[in-house]
Amino acid sequence: MKLTPFGKLVRHHRLHKEIALTEMSAAVGVSTAFASAVETGVKRIPNDYPTKVIAALDLTPREAEELREAAEISASEIKILMAKNAPRSDREVVAMFARRFNNLPADTKLSIRTLLEDDVVE
């Protein structure tokens, strides 16, 4: 059984706080089988699941942010929200990126990452 980064972190916090999977799943409102399947990556992480787990495990703000990041990293699909009035050219760029991402060489992905990190405005 291979855990996702999200699953590893959830399990770490559960065990550290001595919370059984059955207890956490009840607090989150899902079956134990579903919670286990999410931890192991068999089931995708529902959008509201990290927030519910954060509350159930009473995580600190720092732990909560780490868990949200782990959920993003663990996702096999990532949704890009665009403004309804986004130009067609923007939509074409996003669609092209999605279609070609898996075949991009590692150095190209690194270049894109560097470009995006450099352009982040805080």
CSV table of N, CA and C in Angstrom, one decimal:
chain,number,residue,atom,x,y,z
A,1,MET,N,0.8,-1.2,0.0
A,1,MET,CA,0.0,0.0,0.0
A,1,MET,C,0.9,1.2,0.0
A,2,LYS,N,0.8,2.0,-1.1
A,2,LYS,CA,1.6,3.3,-1.2
A,2,LYS,C,0.7,4.5,-0.8
A,3,LEU,N,1.2,5.2,0.1
A,3,LEU,CA,0.5,6.4,0.6
A,3,LEU,C,0.8,7.6,-0.3
A,4,THR,N,-0.1,8.5,-0.5
A,4,THR,CA,0.2,9.7,-1.2
A,4,THR,C,0.8,10.7,-0.2
A,5,PRO,N,1.4,11.8,-0.7
A,5,PRO,CA,1.9,12.8,0.3
A,5,PRO,C,0.8,13.3,1.3
A,6,PHE,N,-0.4,13.4,0.7
A,6,PHE,CA,-1.5,13.8,1.6
A,6,PHE,C,-1.8,12.7,2.6
A,7,GLY,N,-1.9,11.5,2.1
A,7,GLY,CA,-2.1,10.3,3.0
A,7,GLY,C,-1.1,10.2,4.1
A,8,LYS,N,0.2,10.4,3.7
A,8,LYS,CA,1.3,10.3,4.7
A,8,LYS,C,1.1,11.3,5.8
A,9,LEU,N,0.8,12.5,5.4
A,9,LEU,CA,0.6,13.6,6.4
A,9,LEU,C,-0.6,13.4,7.3
A,10,VAL,N,-1.7,13.0,6.7
A,10,VAL,CA,-2.9,12.8,7.5
A,10,VAL,C,-2.6,11.7,8.5
A,11,ARG,N,-2.0,10.6,8.0
A,11,ARG,CA,-1.7,9.5,8.9
A,11,ARG,C,-0.7,9.9,10.0
A,12,HIS,N,0.3,10.7,9.7
A,12,HIS,CA,1.2,11.2,10.7
A,12,HIS,C,0.5,12.0,11.8
A,13,HIS,N,-0.3,12.9,11.4
A,13,HIS,CA,-1.1,13.7,12.4
A,13,HIS,C,-2.0,12.9,13.2
A,14,ARG,N,-2.7,11.9,12.5
A,14,ARG,CA,-3.6,11.0,13.2
A,14,ARG,C,-2.9,10.3,14.3
A,15,LEU,N,-1.8,9.7,13.9
A,15,LEU,CA,-1.1,8.8,14.9
A,15,LEU,C,-0.4,9.7,16.0
A,16,HIS,N,0.1,10.8,15.6
A,16,HIS,CA,0.7,11.7,16.6
A,16,HIS,C,-0.4,12.2,17.7
A,17,LYS,N,-1.6,12.4,17.2
A,17,LYS,CA,-2.7,12.8,18.1
A,17,LYS,C,-3.4,11.6,18.7
A,18,GLU,N,-3.0,10.4,18.3
A,18,GLU,CA,-3.6,9.2,18.8
A,18,GLU,C,-5.1,9.1,18.4
A,19,ILE,N,-5.4,9.5,17.2
A,19,ILE,CA,-6.8,9.4,16.7
A,19,ILE,C,-6.9,8.3,15.7
A,20,ALA,N,-7.8,7.3,15.9
A,20,ALA,CA,-8.0,6.2,15.0
A,20,ALA,C,-8.6,6.7,13.7
A,21,LEU,N,-8.4,5.9,12.7
A,21,LEU,CA,-9.0,6.2,11.4
A,21,LEU,C,-10.5,6.2,11.5
A,22,THR,N,-11.1,5.3,12.3
A,22,THR,CA,-12.6,5.3,12.5
A,22,THR,C,-13.1,6.6,13.1
A,23,GLU,N,-12.3,7.1,14.1
A,23,GLU,CA,-12.7,8.3,14.8
A,23,GLU,C,-12.6,9.5,13.9
A,24,MET,N,-11.5,9.6,13.1
A,24,MET,CA,-11.4,10.7,12.2
A,24,MET,C,-12.4,10.7,11.1
A,25,SER,N,-12.7,9.5,10.5
A,25,SER,CA,-13.6,9.4,9.4
A,25,SER,C,-15.0,9.8,9.9
A,26,ALA,N,-15.4,9.4,11.1
A,26,ALA,CA,-16.7,9.8,11.7
A,26,ALA,C,-16.8,11.3,11.8
A,27,ALA,N,-15.7,12.0,12.3
A,27,ALA,CA,-15.7,13.4,12.5
A,27,ALA,C,-15.7,14.1,11.1
A,28,VAL,N,-15.2,13.5,10.1
A,28,VAL,CA,-15.2,14.1,8.7
A,28,VAL,C,-16.5,13.8,8.0
A,29,GLY,N,-17.2,12.8,8.4
A,29,GLY,CA,-18.5,12.4,7.8
A,29,GLY,C,-18.3,11.5,6.6
A,30,VAL,N,-17.3,10.6,6.7
A,30,VAL,CA,-17.2,9.6,5.6
A,30,VAL,C,-17.0,8.3,6.2
A,31,SER,N,-17.1,7.2,5.4
A,31,SER,CA,-16.8,5.9,6.0
A,31,SER,C,-15.3,5.7,6.2
A,32,THR,N,-15.0,4.7,7.1
A,32,THR,CA,-13.6,4.4,7.3
A,32,THR,C,-13.0,3.9,6.0
A,33,ALA,N,-13.7,3.1,5.2
A,33,ALA,CA,-13.2,2.6,4.0
A,33,ALA,C,-12.8,3.7,3.0
A,34,PHE,N,-13.7,4.7,3.0
A,34,PHE,CA,-13.4,5.9,2.1
A,34,PHE,C,-12.2,6.7,2.6
A,35,ALA,N,-12.1,6.9,3.9
A,35,ALA,CA,-11.0,7.7,4.4
A,35,ALA,C,-9.7,6.9,4.1
A,36,SER,N,-9.7,5.6,4.3
A,36,SER,CA,-8.5,4.8,4.0
A,36,SER,C,-8.2,4.9,2.5
A,37,ALA,N,-9.2,4.8,1.7
A,37,ALA,CA,-8.9,4.9,0.2
A,37,ALA,C,-8.4,6.2,-0.2
A,38,VAL,N,-8.8,7.3,0.5
A,38,VAL,CA,-8.2,8.6,0.2
A,38,VAL,C,-6.7,8.6,0.6
A,39,GLU,N,-6.5,8.1,1.8
A,39,GLU,CA,-5.1,8.1,2.3
A,39,GLU,C,-4.1,7.4,1.4
A,40,THR,N,-4.6,6.3,0.9
A,40,THR,CA,-3.8,5.4,0.0
A,40,THR,C,-3.8,5.8,-1.4
A,41,GLY,N,-4.6,6.8,-1.8
A,41,GLY,CA,-4.6,7.3,-3.2
A,41,GLY,C,-5.5,6.5,-4.1
A,42,VAL,N,-6.3,5.6,-3.5
A,42,VAL,CA,-7.2,4.8,-4.4
A,42,VAL,C,-8.4,5.7,-4.8
A,43,LYS,N,-8.8,6.6,-3.9
A,43,LYS,CA,-9.9,7.6,-4.2
A,43,LYS,C,-9.3,9.0,-4.2
A,44,ARG,N,-9.8,9.8,-5.1
A,44,ARG,CA,-9.4,11.2,-5.2
A,44,ARG,C,-9.8,11.9,-3.9
A,45,ILE,N,-9.1,13.0,-3.6
A,45,ILE,CA,-9.4,13.8,-2.5
A,45,ILE,C,-10.5,14.8,-2.8
A,46,PRO,N,-11.7,14.7,-2.2
A,46,PRO,CA,-12.7,15.6,-2.5
A,46,PRO,C,-12.3,17.1,-2.1
A,47,ASN,N,-12.9,18.0,-2.8
A,47,ASN,CA,-12.5,19.4,-2.6
A,47,ASN,C,-12.5,19.9,-1.1
A,48,ASP,N,-13.6,19.5,-0.4
A,48,ASP,CA,-13.8,20.0,1.0
A,48,ASP,C,-13.1,19.1,2.0
A,49,TYR,N,-12.5,18.0,1.6
A,49,TYR,CA,-12.0,17.0,2.5
A,49,TYR,C,-10.8,17.5,3.3
A,50,PRO,N,-9.8,18.2,2.7
A,50,PRO,CA,-8.7,18.7,3.5
A,50,PRO,C,-9.2,19.6,4.7
A,51,THR,N,-10.2,20.5,4.4
A,51,THR,CA,-10.7,21.4,5.4
A,51,THR,C,-11.4,20.6,6.5
A,52,LYS,N,-12.1,19.6,6.2
A,52,LYS,CA,-12.7,18.7,7.2
A,52,LYS,C,-11.7,18.0,8.0
A,53,VAL,N,-10.7,17.5,7.4
A,53,VAL,CA,-9.6,16.8,8.1
A,53,VAL,C,-8.9,17.7,9.1
A,54,ILE,N,-8.6,18.9,8.6
A,54,ILE,CA,-7.9,19.9,9.4
A,54,ILE,C,-8.7,20.2,10.7
A,55,ALA,N,-10.0,20.3,10.5
A,55,ALA,CA,-10.9,20.6,11.7
A,55,ALA,C,-10.9,19.3,12.6
A,56,ALA,N,-11.0,18.2,12.0
A,56,ALA,CA,-11.1,16.9,12.8
A,56,ALA,C,-9.9,16.7,13.6
A,57,LEU,N,-8.7,17.0,13.0
A,57,LEU,CA,-7.4,16.8,13.7
A,57,LEU,C,-6.9,18.0,14.5
A,58,ASP,N,-7.7,19.1,14.4
A,58,ASP,CA,-7.4,20.3,15.1
A,58,ASP,C,-5.9,20.7,14.8
A,59,LEU,N,-5.7,20.9,13.5
A,59,LEU,CA,-4.3,21.2,13.1
A,59,LEU,C,-4.0,22.7,13.3
A,60,THR,N,-2.8,23.0,13.5
A,60,THR,CA,-2.3,24.4,13.6
A,60,THR,C,-2.4,25.1,12.2
A,61,PRO,N,-2.4,26.4,12.1
A,61,PRO,CA,-2.4,27.0,10.8
A,61,PRO,C,-1.2,26.5,9.9
A,62,ARG,N,-0.1,26.3,10.5
A,62,ARG,CA,1.1,25.8,9.7
A,62,ARG,C,0.8,24.4,9.2
A,63,GLU,N,0.3,23.6,10.1
A,63,GLU,CA,0.0,22.2,9.7
A,63,GLU,C,-1.1,22.1,8.7
A,64,ALA,N,-2.0,23.0,8.8
A,64,ALA,CA,-3.2,23.1,7.9
A,64,ALA,C,-2.6,23.4,6.5
A,65,GLU,N,-1.8,24.4,6.4
A,65,GLU,CA,-1.2,24.8,5.1
A,65,GLU,C,-0.4,23.7,4.5
A,66,GLU,N,0.4,23.0,5.3
A,66,GLU,CA,1.2,21.8,4.8
A,66,GLU,C,0.2,20.8,4.3
A,67,LEU,N,-0.9,20.5,4.9
A,67,LEU,CA,-1.8,19.5,4.5
A,67,LEU,C,-2.5,19.9,3.2
A,68,ARG,N,-2.9,21.2,3.1
A,68,ARG,CA,-3.5,21.7,1.8
A,68,ARG,C,-2.5,21.5,0.6
A,69,GLU,N,-1.2,21.9,0.9
A,69,GLU,CA,-0.2,21.7,-0.2
A,69,GLU,C,0.0,20.2,-0.5
A,70,ALA,N,0.0,19.4,0.5
A,70,ALA,CA,0.1,17.9,0.2
A,70,ALA,C,-1.1,17.4,-0.6
A,71,ALA,N,-2.3,18.0,-0.3
A,71,ALA,CA,-3.5,17.6,-1.1
A,71,ALA,C,-3.3,18.0,-2.6
A,72,GLU,N,-2.8,19.2,-2.8
A,72,GLU,CA,-2.6,19.7,-4.2
A,72,GLU,C,-1.6,18.8,-4.9
A,73,ILE,N,-0.5,18.4,-4.2
A,73,ILE,CA,0.6,17.6,-4.8
A,73,ILE,C,0.0,16.2,-5.1
A,74,SER,N,-0.9,15.7,-4.3
A,74,SER,CA,-1.4,14.4,-4.4
A,74,SER,C,-2.4,14.2,-5.5
A,75,ALA,N,-3.0,15.3,-5.9
A,75,ALA,CA,-4.1,15.3,-6.9
A,75,ALA,C,-3.6,14.8,-8.3
A,76,SER,N,-4.4,14.0,-8.9
A,76,SER,CA,-4.0,13.6,-10.3
A,76,SER,C,-4.7,14.5,-11.3
A,77,GLU,N,-5.6,15.3,-10.8
A,77,GLU,CA,-6.3,16.3,-11.6
A,77,GLU,C,-6.2,17.6,-10.9
A,78,ILE,N,-6.0,18.7,-11.6
A,78,ILE,CA,-6.0,20.0,-11.1
A,78,ILE,C,-6.9,20.9,-11.9
A,79,LYS,N,-7.8,21.5,-11.3
A,79,LYS,CA,-8.8,22.4,-12.0
A,79,LYS,C,-8.2,23.8,-12.0
A,80,ILE,N,-8.3,24.4,-13.2
A,80,ILE,CA,-7.9,25.8,-13.3
A,80,ILE,C,-9.1,26.6,-13.5
A,81,LEU,N,-9.4,27.5,-12.6
A,81,LEU,CA,-10.5,28.4,-12.7
A,81,LEU,C,-10.2,29.6,-13.5
A,82,MET,N,-10.9,29.9,-14.5
A,82,MET,CA,-10.7,31.1,-15.3
A,82,MET,C,-11.9,32.0,-15.2
A,83,ALA,N,-11.7,33.3,-15.4
A,83,ALA,CA,-12.8,34.2,-15.4
A,83,ALA,C,-13.7,33.9,-16.6
A,84,LYS,N,-14.9,34.2,-16.4
A,84,LYS,CA,-15.9,33.9,-17.5
A,84,LYS,C,-15.5,34.7,-18.8
A,85,ASN,N,-15.0,35.9,-18.5
A,85,ASN,CA,-14.6,36.8,-19.6
A,85,ASN,C,-13.1,36.7,-20.0
A,86,ALA,N,-12.5,35.6,-19.6
A,86,ALA,CA,-11.1,35.4,-20.0
A,86,ALA,C,-11.0,35.3,-21.6
A,87,PRO,N,-10.0,35.9,-22.1
A,87,PRO,CA,-9.8,35.9,-23.6
A,87,PRO,C,-9.6,34.5,-24.1
A,88,ARG,N,-10.1,34.3,-25.3
A,88,ARG,CA,-9.9,33.0,-26.0
A,88,ARG,C,-8.5,32.6,-26.0
A,89,SER,N,-7.6,33.5,-26.2
A,89,SER,CA,-6.1,33.2,-26.2
A,89,SER,C,-5.7,32.6,-24.9
A,90,ASP,N,-6.2,33.1,-23.8
A,90,ASP,CA,-5.8,32.5,-22.5
A,90,ASP,C,-6.3,31.1,-22.3
A,91,ARG,N,-7.6,30.9,-22.8
A,91,ARG,CA,-8.1,29.5,-22.7
A,91,ARG,C,-7.3,28.5,-23.6
A,92,GLU,N,-6.9,29.0,-24.8
A,92,GLU,CA,-6.1,28.2,-25.7
A,92,GLU,C,-4.8,27.8,-25.0
A,93,VAL,N,-4.1,28.8,-24.3
A,93,VAL,CA,-2.9,28.5,-23.7
A,93,VAL,C,-3.1,27.4,-22.6
A,94,VAL,N,-4.1,27.6,-21.8
A,94,VAL,CA,-4.4,26.6,-20.7
A,94,VAL,C,-4.6,25.2,-21.3
A,95,ALA,N,-5.5,25.2,-22.3
A,95,ALA,CA,-5.8,23.9,-22.9
A,95,ALA,C,-4.6,23.2,-23.6
A,96,MET,N,-3.7,24.0,-24.2
A,96,MET,CA,-2.5,23.5,-24.8
A,96,MET,C,-1.6,23.0,-23.8
A,97,PHE,N,-1.4,23.7,-22.7
A,97,PHE,CA,-0.6,23.3,-21.6
A,97,PHE,C,-1.1,21.9,-21.0
A,98,ALA,N,-2.4,21.8,-20.8
A,98,ALA,CA,-3.0,20.6,-20.2
A,98,ALA,C,-2.7,19.4,-21.1
A,99,ARG,N,-2.9,19.6,-22.4
A,99,ARG,CA,-2.7,18.5,-23.4
A,99,ARG,C,-1.3,18.1,-23.5
A,100,ARG,N,-0.4,19.0,-23.4
A,100,ARG,CA,1.0,18.6,-23.6
A,100,ARG,C,1.9,18.4,-22.4
A,101,PHE,N,1.3,18.7,-21.2
A,101,PHE,CA,2.1,18.7,-20.0
A,101,PHE,C,2.9,17.4,-19.8
A,102,ASN,N,2.2,16.2,-19.9
A,102,ASN,CA,2.9,14.9,-19.6
A,102,ASN,C,4.0,14.6,-20.5
A,103,ASN,N,4.1,15.3,-21.7
A,103,ASN,CA,5.2,15.0,-22.6
A,103,ASN,C,6.2,16.1,-22.6
A,104,LEU,N,6.1,17.1,-21.8
A,104,LEU,CA,7.1,18.1,-21.7
A,104,LEU,C,8.4,17.6,-21.1
A,105,PRO,N,9.6,17.9,-21.6
A,105,PRO,CA,10.8,17.5,-20.9
A,105,PRO,C,11.0,18.2,-19.6
A,106,ALA,N,11.7,17.5,-18.7
A,106,ALA,CA,11.9,18.0,-17.3
A,106,ALA,C,12.5,19.5,-17.3
A,107,ASP,N,13.4,19.7,-18.2
A,107,ASP,CA,14.0,21.1,-18.3
A,107,ASP,C,13.0,22.1,-18.7
A,108,THR,N,12.1,21.8,-19.5
A,108,THR,CA,11.0,22.7,-19.9
A,108,THR,C,10.1,23.0,-18.7
A,109,LYS,N,9.7,21.9,-18.0
A,109,LYS,CA,8.9,22.1,-16.8
A,109,LYS,C,9.6,23.0,-15.8
A,110,LEU,N,10.9,22.8,-15.6
A,110,LEU,CA,11.6,23.6,-14.7
A,110,LEU,C,11.7,25.0,-15.1
A,111,SER,N,11.8,25.3,-16.4
A,111,SER,CA,11.8,26.7,-16.9
A,111,SER,C,10.4,27.3,-16.6
A,112,ILE,N,9.4,26.6,-16.8
A,112,ILE,CA,8.0,27.1,-16.6
A,112,ILE,C,7.9,27.4,-15.1
A,113,ARG,N,8.3,26.5,-14.3
A,113,ARG,CA,8.2,26.7,-12.8
A,113,ARG,C,9.0,28.0,-12.4
A,114,THR,N,10.2,28.1,-12.9
A,114,THR,CA,11.0,29.3,-12.6
A,114,THR,C,10.3,30.6,-13.0
A,115,LEU,N,9.8,30.5,-14.2
A,115,LEU,CA,9.1,31.7,-14.8
A,115,LEU,C,7.9,32.1,-13.9
A,116,LEU,N,7.1,31.1,-13.5
A,116,LEU,CA,5.9,31.3,-12.6
A,116,LEU,C,6.3,31.8,-11.2
A,117,GLU,N,7.4,31.2,-10.7
A,117,GLU,CA,7.8,31.6,-9.3
A,117,GLU,C,8.3,33.0,-9.3
A,118,ASP,N,9.0,33.4,-10.4
A,118,ASP,CA,9.6,34.8,-10.5
A,118,ASP,C,8.5,35.8,-10.7
A,119,ASP,N,7.4,35.4,-11.3
A,119,ASP,CA,6.3,36.4,-11.6
A,119,ASP,C,5.3,36.5,-10.5
A,120,VAL,N,5.4,35.7,-9.4
A,120,VAL,CA,4.5,35.8,-8.3
A,120,VAL,C,4.5,37.1,-7.6
A,121,VAL,N,3.4,37.8,-7.5
A,121,VAL,CA,3.3,39.1,-6.9
A,121,VAL,C,2.6,38.8,-5.5
A,122,GLU,N,3.3,39.3,-4.5
A,122,GLU,CA,2.7,39.1,-3.1
A,122,GLU,C,2.3,40.4,-2.5
